[in-house]
CSV table of C-alpha atoms in Angstrom, one decimal:
chain,number,residue,atom,x,y,z
A,24,MET,CA,0.0,0.0,0.0
A,25,GLN,CA,2.8,2.4,0.9
A,26,ARG,CA,4.6,1.6,-2.5
A,27,PHE,CA,1.4,2.2,-4.4
A,28,ARG,CA,0.9,5.6,-2.7
A,29,GLY,CA,4.5,6.5,-3.5
A,30,PHE,CA,3.9,5.5,-7.1
A,31,LEU,CA,0.8,7.7,-7.3
A,32,PHE,CA,2.7,10.6,-5.8
A,33,GLY,CA,5.5,10.3,-8.2
A,34,ALA,CA,3.1,10.0,-11.2
A,35,GLY,CA,1.3,13.1,-10.0
A,36,ILE,CA,4.5,15.2,-9.8
A,37,PHE,CA,5.5,14.1,-13.3
A,38,LEU,CA,2.1,15.0,-14.8
A,39,LEU,CA,2.1,18.3,-13.0
A,40,VAL,CA,5.6,19.1,-14.5
A,41,VAL,CA,4.3,18.1,-18.0
A,42,PHE,CA,1.2,20.3,-17.5
A,43,TYR,CA,3.2,23.4,-16.5
A,44,TRP,CA,5.6,22.8,-19.5
A,45,LEU,CA,2.6,22.7,-21.8
A,46,VAL,CA,1.2,25.9,-20.2
A,47,SER,CA,4.6,27.6,-20.7
A,48,PHE,CA,4.9,26.3,-24.3
A,49,TYR,CA,1.5,27.7,-25.3
A,50,ALA,CA,1.9,30.9,-23.4
A,51,THR,CA,5.3,31.7,-25.0
A,52,ASN,CA,4.0,30.6,-28.4
A,53,TRP,CA,1.1,33.1,-28.1
A,54,LEU,CA,3.6,35.7,-27.0
A,55,TYR,CA,5.9,35.0,-30.0
A,56,ASN,CA,2.9,35.3,-32.4
A,57,TYR,CA,1.8,38.5,-30.7
A,58,MET,CA,5.2,40.1,-31.0
A,59,ASP,CA,5.7,38.5,-34.5
A,60,LYS,CA,9.2,37.4,-33.4
A,61,ARG,CA,10.4,33.9,-32.6
A,62,PRO,CA,13.7,33.0,-31.0
A,63,TYR,CA,16.0,30.1,-32.0
A,64,GLU,CA,14.4,26.7,-31.3
A,65,VAL,CA,17.0,25.8,-28.6
A,66,ILE,CA,16.4,29.1,-26.8
A,67,GLY,CA,12.6,28.6,-27.1
A,68,GLN,CA,12.8,25.1,-25.6
A,69,LEU,CA,15.0,26.5,-22.7
A,70,ILE,CA,12.5,29.3,-22.1
A,71,ASN,CA,9.6,26.8,-22.0
A,72,SER,CA,11.5,24.6,-19.6
A,73,ILE,CA,12.4,27.5,-17.3
A,74,GLY,CA,8.8,28.8,-17.4
A,75,GLY,CA,7.4,25.4,-16.6
A,76,LEU,CA,9.8,24.9,-13.7
A,77,PHE,CA,9.0,28.4,-12.4
A,78,LEU,CA,5.2,27.7,-12.4
A,79,TRP,CA,5.8,24.4,-10.8
A,80,GLY,CA,8.0,25.9,-8.1
A,81,LEU,CA,5.5,28.7,-7.5
A,82,THR,CA,2.7,26.2,-7.0
A,83,MET,CA,4.8,24.1,-4.6
A,84,THR,CA,5.7,27.2,-2.6
A,85,ILE,CA,2.0,28.2,-2.2
A,86,LEU,CA,1.0,24.6,-1.5
A,87,GLY,CA,3.9,24.2,1.0
A,88,LYS,CA,2.8,27.3,2.9
A,89,PHE,CA,-0.7,26.0,3.1
A,90,ILE,CA,0.4,22.5,4.2
A,91,GLN,CA,2.8,24.1,6.8
A,92,GLY,CA,0.0,26.2,8.2
A,93,ARG,CA,-2.2,23.1,8.4
A,94,GLN,CA,0.6,21.1,10.1
A,95,MET,CA,1.2,23.9,12.6
A,96,GLU,CA,-2.5,23.9,13.4
A,97,ILE,CA,-2.4,20.2,14.0
A,98,PHE,CA,0.8,20.4,16.1
A,99,GLN,CA,-0.7,23.2,18.2
A,100,THR,CA,-3.9,21.2,18.8
A,101,MET,CA,-1.8,18.2,19.9
A,102,ILE,CA,0.4,20.3,22.1
A,103,ASP,CA,-2.7,21.8,23.8
A,104,ALA,CA,-4.1,18.3,24.4
A,105,ILE,CA,-0.8,17.1,26.0
A,106,ARG,CA,-0.6,20.2,28.2
A,107,SER,CA,-4.2,19.7,29.3
A,108,MET,CA,-3.4,16.0,30.2
A,109,SER,CA,-0.2,17.2,32.1
A,110,ARG,CA,-2.5,19.3,34.3
A,111,GLY,CA,-4.7,16.2,35.1
A,112,ASN,CA,-7.5,16.9,32.6
A,113,PHE,CA,-7.8,13.7,30.6
A,114,ASN,CA,-11.2,14.6,29.1
A,115,VAL,CA,-9.6,15.7,25.8
A,116,SER,CA,-9.9,14.6,22.3
A,117,VAL,CA,-8.0,15.7,19.1
A,118,ASP,CA,-10.2,15.8,16.0
A,119,ASN,CA,-8.8,13.3,13.5
A,120,ASN,CA,-9.7,13.7,9.8
A,121,PRO,CA,-8.3,12.5,6.5
A,122,HIS,CA,-6.5,15.8,6.0
A,123,ASN,CA,-4.2,15.1,8.9
A,124,GLY,CA,-2.2,12.8,6.7
A,125,PRO,CA,0.8,11.1,8.3
A,126,PHE,CA,-0.2,12.8,11.7
A,127,GLY,CA,-3.4,10.7,11.9
A,128,GLU,CA,-1.7,7.9,13.7
A,129,LEU,CA,-0.1,10.3,16.2
A,130,VAL,CA,-3.5,11.9,16.8
A,131,ASP,CA,-5.1,8.5,17.4
A,132,SER,CA,-2.3,7.6,19.9
A,133,ILE,CA,-2.9,10.9,21.8
A,134,ASN,CA,-6.6,10.2,22.0
A,135,HIS,CA,-6.0,6.6,23.1
A,136,MET,CA,-3.5,7.8,25.7
A,137,ALA,CA,-6.1,10.3,27.0
A,138,VAL,CA,-8.7,7.6,27.4
A,139,GLU,CA,-6.3,5.2,29.1
A,140,LEU,CA,-5.0,7.9,31.5
A,141,GLY,CA,-8.6,8.9,32.3
A,142,GLN,CA,-9.5,5.3,33.2
A,143,LEU,CA,-6.4,5.1,35.4
A,144,GLU,CA,-7.3,8.3,37.1
A,145,LYS,CA,-10.8,7.1,37.7
A,146,MET,CA,-9.5,3.8,39.2
A,147,ARG,CA,-7.1,5.8,41.4
A,148,GLN,CA,-9.9,8.0,42.8
A,149,GLU,CA,-12.1,4.9,43.4
A,150,PHE,CA,-9.2,3.2,45.1
A,151,ILE,CA,-8.6,6.1,47.4
A,152,SER,CA,-12.3,6.4,48.1
A,153,ASN,CA,-12.6,2.7,48.9
A,154,VAL,CA,-9.5,2.7,51.2
A,155,SER,CA,-10.8,5.7,53.0
A,156,HIS,CA,-14.2,4.1,53.5
A,157,GLU,CA,-12.7,0.8,54.7
A,158,ILE,CA,-10.4,2.7,57.2
A,159,GLN,CA,-13.0,5.1,58.4
A,160,SER,CA,-15.5,2.5,59.5
A,161,PRO,CA,-13.3,0.6,62.1
A,162,LEU,CA,-11.7,3.8,63.2
A,163,THR,CA,-15.2,5.2,64.0
A,164,SER,CA,-16.1,2.1,65.9
A,165,ILE,CA,-12.8,2.1,67.9
A,166,SER,CA,-13.2,5.8,68.7
A,167,GLY,CA,-16.9,5.4,69.8
A,168,PHE,CA,-16.3,2.4,72.0
A,169,SER,CA,-13.2,4.0,73.5
A,170,ARG,CA,-15.3,6.9,74.6
A,171,ALA,CA,-17.9,4.5,76.0
A,172,LEU,CA,-15.2,2.8,78.1
A,173,GLN,CA,-14.5,6.1,79.9
A,174,ASN,CA,-18.0,5.8,81.5
A,175,GLU,CA,-17.2,4.3,84.9
A,176,GLN,CA,-20.8,3.2,85.4
A,177,ILE,CA,-20.8,0.5,82.7
A,178,SER,CA,-20.8,-3.2,83.8
A,179,ILE,CA,-17.9,-5.5,83.5
A,180,GLU,CA,-19.8,-7.5,80.8
A,181,GLU,CA,-20.4,-4.3,78.7
A,182,ARG,CA,-16.7,-3.3,79.2
A,183,LYS,CA,-15.5,-6.7,77.9
A,184,HIS,CA,-18.0,-6.5,75.0
A,185,TYR,CA,-16.7,-3.1,74.0
A,186,LEU,CA,-13.1,-4.3,74.3
A,187,ASN,CA,-13.8,-7.3,72.1
A,188,ILE,CA,-15.3,-5.0,69.4
A,189,ILE,CA,-12.2,-2.7,69.6
A,190,GLU,CA,-9.9,-5.7,69.2
A,191,ALA,CA,-11.9,-7.1,66.3
A,192,GLU,CA,-11.9,-3.7,64.5
A,193,SER,CA,-8.2,-3.3,65.2
A,194,LYS,CA,-7.6,-6.8,63.6
A,195,ARG,CA,-9.7,-5.6,60.6
A,196,LEU,CA,-7.5,-2.6,60.1
A,197,SER,CA,-4.4,-4.8,60.4
A,198,LYS,CA,-5.7,-7.2,57.8
A,199,LEU,CA,-6.7,-4.4,55.5
A,200,SER,CA,-3.2,-2.9,55.8
A,201,ASP,CA,-1.6,-6.3,55.2
A,202,ASN,CA,-3.7,-7.0,52.1
A,203,LEU,CA,-3.0,-3.6,50.7
A,204,LEU,CA,0.7,-4.1,51.1
A,205,LYS,CA,0.4,-7.5,49.6
A,206,LEU,CA,-1.6,-6.4,46.6
A,207,THR,CA,0.7,-3.4,46.0
A,208,SER,CA,3.7,-5.7,46.1
A,209,LEU,CA,2.2,-8.2,43.6
A,210,GLU,CA,1.3,-5.4,41.2
A,211,SER,CA,4.7,-3.8,41.4
A,212,GLN,CA,6.2,-6.7,39.4
A,213,HIS,CA,9.0,-6.8,42.0
A,214,HIS,CA,7.4,-9.4,44.3
A,215,PRO,CA,9.6,-12.5,44.8
A,216,PHE,CA,8.5,-15.3,42.4
A,217,GLU,CA,10.2,-18.6,43.0
A,218,PRO,CA,8.5,-21.5,41.1
A,219,LYS,CA,9.5,-25.1,41.8
A,220,ASN,CA,8.0,-28.5,41.3
A,221,TYR,CA,5.9,-29.7,44.3
A,222,ARG,CA,2.9,-31.9,45.1
A,223,LEU,CA,-0.2,-29.7,44.7
A,224,ASP,CA,-2.5,-32.4,46.2
A,225,LYS,CA,-0.5,-32.5,49.4
A,226,GLN,CA,-0.6,-28.7,49.7
A,227,LEU,CA,-4.4,-28.7,49.4
A,228,ARG,CA,-4.8,-31.5,51.8
A,229,ASN,CA,-2.6,-29.7,54.4
A,230,HIS,CA,-4.8,-26.5,54.0
A,231,ILE,CA,-8.0,-28.5,54.5
A,232,LEU,CA,-6.6,-30.1,57.6
A,233,ALA,CA,-5.5,-26.7,58.9
A,234,CYS,CA,-9.1,-25.5,58.6
A,235,GLU,CA,-10.5,-28.6,60.3
A,236,PRO,CA,-11.7,-26.8,63.5
A,237,GLN,CA,-13.7,-24.3,61.4
A,238,TRP,CA,-15.5,-26.8,59.2
A,239,LEU,CA,-16.1,-29.2,62.2
A,240,ASP,CA,-17.5,-26.4,64.2
A,241,LYS,CA,-20.1,-25.8,61.4
A,242,GLU,CA,-20.7,-29.5,60.9
A,243,LEU,CA,-19.8,-29.3,57.2
A,244,GLU,CA,-19.5,-32.3,54.9
A,245,MET,CA,-16.2,-32.2,53.1
A,246,ASP,CA,-16.0,-34.0,49.7
A,247,ILE,CA,-12.3,-34.3,48.9
A,248,ASN,CA,-11.0,-35.6,45.6
A,249,LEU,CA,-7.2,-35.0,45.3
A,250,ASN,CA,-5.4,-36.8,42.5
A,251,GLU,CA,-1.7,-36.9,42.7
A,252,VAL,CA,-0.5,-33.8,40.7
A,253,THR,CA,2.9,-32.2,40.6
A,254,LEU,CA,2.9,-28.5,39.7
A,255,ASN,CA,5.6,-26.0,38.9
A,256,ALA,CA,4.6,-22.9,40.8
A,257,ASP,CA,5.5,-20.6,43.7
A,258,GLU,CA,4.3,-22.7,46.7
A,259,ASP,CA,4.1,-19.8,49.1
A,260,LEU,CA,2.0,-17.6,46.8
A,261,LEU,CA,-0.4,-20.4,45.9
A,262,SER,CA,-0.8,-21.1,49.6
A,263,GLN,CA,-2.4,-17.7,49.9
A,264,VAL,CA,-4.8,-18.6,47.1
A,265,TRP,CA,-6.0,-21.8,48.7
A,266,THR,CA,-6.3,-20.2,52.2
A,267,ASN,CA,-8.5,-17.5,50.8
A,268,LEU,CA,-10.7,-19.8,48.7
A,269,ILE,CA,-11.2,-22.5,51.3
A,270,HIS,CA,-11.8,-20.0,54.1
A,271,ASN,CA,-14.4,-18.2,51.9
A,272,ALA,CA,-16.1,-21.5,51.2
A,273,ILE,CA,-16.3,-22.3,54.9
A,274,LYS,CA,-17.4,-18.8,55.8
A,275,PHE,CA,-20.3,-18.7,53.4
A,276,THR,CA,-21.5,-22.2,53.7
A,277,PRO,CA,-24.5,-22.7,56.1
A,278,ILE,CA,-24.3,-25.1,59.1
A,279,ALA,CA,-24.3,-28.7,58.0
A,280,GLY,CA,-23.6,-27.6,54.5
A,281,HIS,CA,-21.3,-29.1,51.8
A,282,ILE,CA,-17.9,-28.2,50.5
A,283,GLY,CA,-16.0,-29.9,47.7
A,284,VAL,CA,-12.3,-29.6,46.9
A,285,SER,CA,-10.8,-31.4,43.9
A,286,VAL,CA,-7.6,-31.4,41.9
A,287,THR,CA,-7.3,-33.2,38.5
A,288,SER,CA,-5.2,-32.7,35.4
A,289,ASN,CA,-5.4,-33.4,31.6
A,290,GLU,CA,-3.0,-32.9,28.8
A,291,LYS,CA,-3.2,-29.1,28.9
A,292,ASN,CA,-4.1,-28.0,32.4
A,293,VAL,CA,-4.1,-28.7,36.1
A,294,ILE,CA,-7.6,-28.1,37.4
A,295,VAL,CA,-8.5,-27.2,40.9
A,296,GLN,CA,-12.2,-26.8,41.9
A,297,ILE,CA,-13.5,-25.5,45.3
A,298,SER,CA,-17.2,-25.6,45.7
A,299,ASN,CA,-19.9,-25.0,48.3
A,300,ASN,CA,-23.6,-24.8,48.7
A,301,GLY,CA,-25.2,-21.7,50.2
A,302,VAL,CA,-26.4,-18.2,49.2
A,303,GLY,CA,-24.5,-18.2,45.9
A,304,ILE,CA,-23.4,-15.1,43.9
A,305,SER,CA,-25.7,-13.3,41.4
A,306,GLU,CA,-24.6,-13.1,37.7
A,307,GLU,CA,-24.2,-9.3,38.1
A,308,ASP,CA,-21.8,-9.7,41.0
A,309,GLN,CA,-19.9,-12.5,39.3
A,310,VAL,CA,-18.6,-10.1,36.6
A,311,HIS,CA,-17.0,-7.9,39.3
A,312,ILE,CA,-16.1,-10.5,42.0
A,313,PHE,CA,-12.3,-10.2,41.4
A,314,GLU,CA,-12.2,-6.4,41.4
A,315,ARG,CA,-10.6,-4.6,44.3
A,316,PHE,CA,-12.9,-3.7,47.2
A,317,TYR,CA,-15.9,-5.2,45.4
A,318,LYS,CA,-18.3,-6.9,47.7
A,319,ALA,CA,-21.2,-9.0,46.5
A,320,ASP,CA,-23.0,-8.6,49.8
A,321,LYS,CA,-22.0,-5.5,51.7
A,322,SER,CA,-23.7,-6.4,54.9
A,323,ARG,CA,-22.4,-10.0,54.8
A,324,ASN,CA,-18.8,-9.0,54.2
A,325,ARG,CA,-19.0,-6.3,56.9
A,326,THR,CA,-20.1,-8.8,59.6
A,327,SER,CA,-17.5,-11.4,58.5
A,328,GLY,CA,-14.7,-8.9,58.5
A,329,GLY,CA,-14.0,-9.0,54.7
A,330,ASN,CA,-12.6,-6.0,52.9
A,331,GLY,CA,-13.0,-7.0,49.3
A,332,LEU,CA,-9.3,-7.5,48.6
A,333,GLY,CA,-9.0,-11.3,49.1
A,334,LEU,CA,-10.2,-12.4,45.6
A,335,SER,CA,-8.2,-9.6,44.0
A,336,ILE,CA,-5.1,-11.0,45.5
A,337,VAL,CA,-6.1,-14.5,44.4
A,338,LYS,CA,-6.6,-13.3,40.8
A,339,LYS,CA,-3.3,-11.5,40.7
A,340,ILE,CA,-1.3,-14.5,42.0
A,341,ILE,CA,-3.0,-16.8,39.5
A,342,ASP,CA,-2.2,-14.3,36.7
A,343,LEU,CA,1.4,-14.4,37.7
A,344,HIS,CA,1.3,-18.1,37.1
A,345,HIS,CA,-0.3,-17.5,33.7
A,346,GLY,CA,-3.4,-19.4,35.0
A,347,ASP,CA,-7.1,-18.5,35.0
A,348,ILE,CA,-9.8,-18.5,37.6
A,349,THR,CA,-13.6,-18.5,37.0
A,350,VAL,CA,-16.6,-18.6,39.1
A,351,ASP,CA,-19.9,-20.4,38.4
A,352,SER,CA,-22.7,-19.8,40.9
A,353,LYS,CA,-26.5,-19.9,41.2
A,354,VAL,CA,-28.2,-17.8,43.9
A,355,GLY,CA,-29.4,-20.0,46.8
A,356,GLU,CA,-27.8,-23.1,45.4
A,357,LYS,CA,-24.0,-23.4,44.9
A,358,THR,CA,-20.7,-21.6,44.1
A,359,ILE,CA,-17.8,-23.2,42.2
A,360,PHE,CA,-14.4,-21.6,41.8
A,361,THR,CA,-12.3,-23.2,39.1
A,362,VAL,CA,-8.6,-22.6,38.8
A,363,LEU,CA,-6.6,-23.6,35.7
A,364,PHE,CA,-2.8,-23.8,35.5
A,365,PRO,CA,-1.3,-24.6,32.1
A,366,ILE,CA,1.1,-27.6,32.0
A,367,GLU,CA,4.5,-26.7,30.7
A,368,LYS,CA,5.9,-29.0,28.0
């Protein structure tokens, strides 16, 4: 396509030169007839050539000034857009039309950059708002119950109750801080990543046994199907994944409910599934479940101490392993998290 355009441009220049030579030829020929004098043929050809080149040069000069003016206008528009973005205003758009020529791609890039930076700014503002909200709530509780403890007339039982709430809210703040640091470290691309071959089924079994007091306390039925699978991955990072998913399954499964944990493999992937019955997750919430601070049930997460970062961390760790995680859920019936890890060949 580029060669074809170059060919058309060259052909256009050639035809323009021929046209101006013909104009010069007929103009000088009319002048010779009017003056009733005609120079030698060689001098006449020279005059025609010089005249054609003069007309061509004059046209190129006029056209160049027009193009230069148009280019300066485009440049100024792009500079204004970049300056606006440097001041934090990303709601800018440079008009791109066919007359921009080779600058069209640059204009598209500036518009695309403005859109991307605008989305990043929106995410930053939402992140700050969410963090502020998550911090403000426990701080308000701690402050309120601390003032209540100053009342010397409250009973010992009330005092213990208030102290327990303060302790729980303090732990919530500590967990939020820990998760924020962890997520920031994972997204910085400087987090230690040390993959090795290890038995994934043994790791899952150890996590299930570590949670035994929790699922026994709720009288949960555990359906365990762990095939012998060796995986090349960062064992410590995946430990956080299984801790989060298994704890969530226990947390949101009703008493005497059912939890399933399985690991299998095929020619392409290692497959881990963690399922439970219970309230389930709506289709609308499933789309956003791995976003930071997103909570499918605000009241449920508030009482259970969640801050909406756990599944974001899970998703980031699985992404670091080039894996994939999906959720399949029906409200009031079940929830199944499926994790896939590609098998290296």
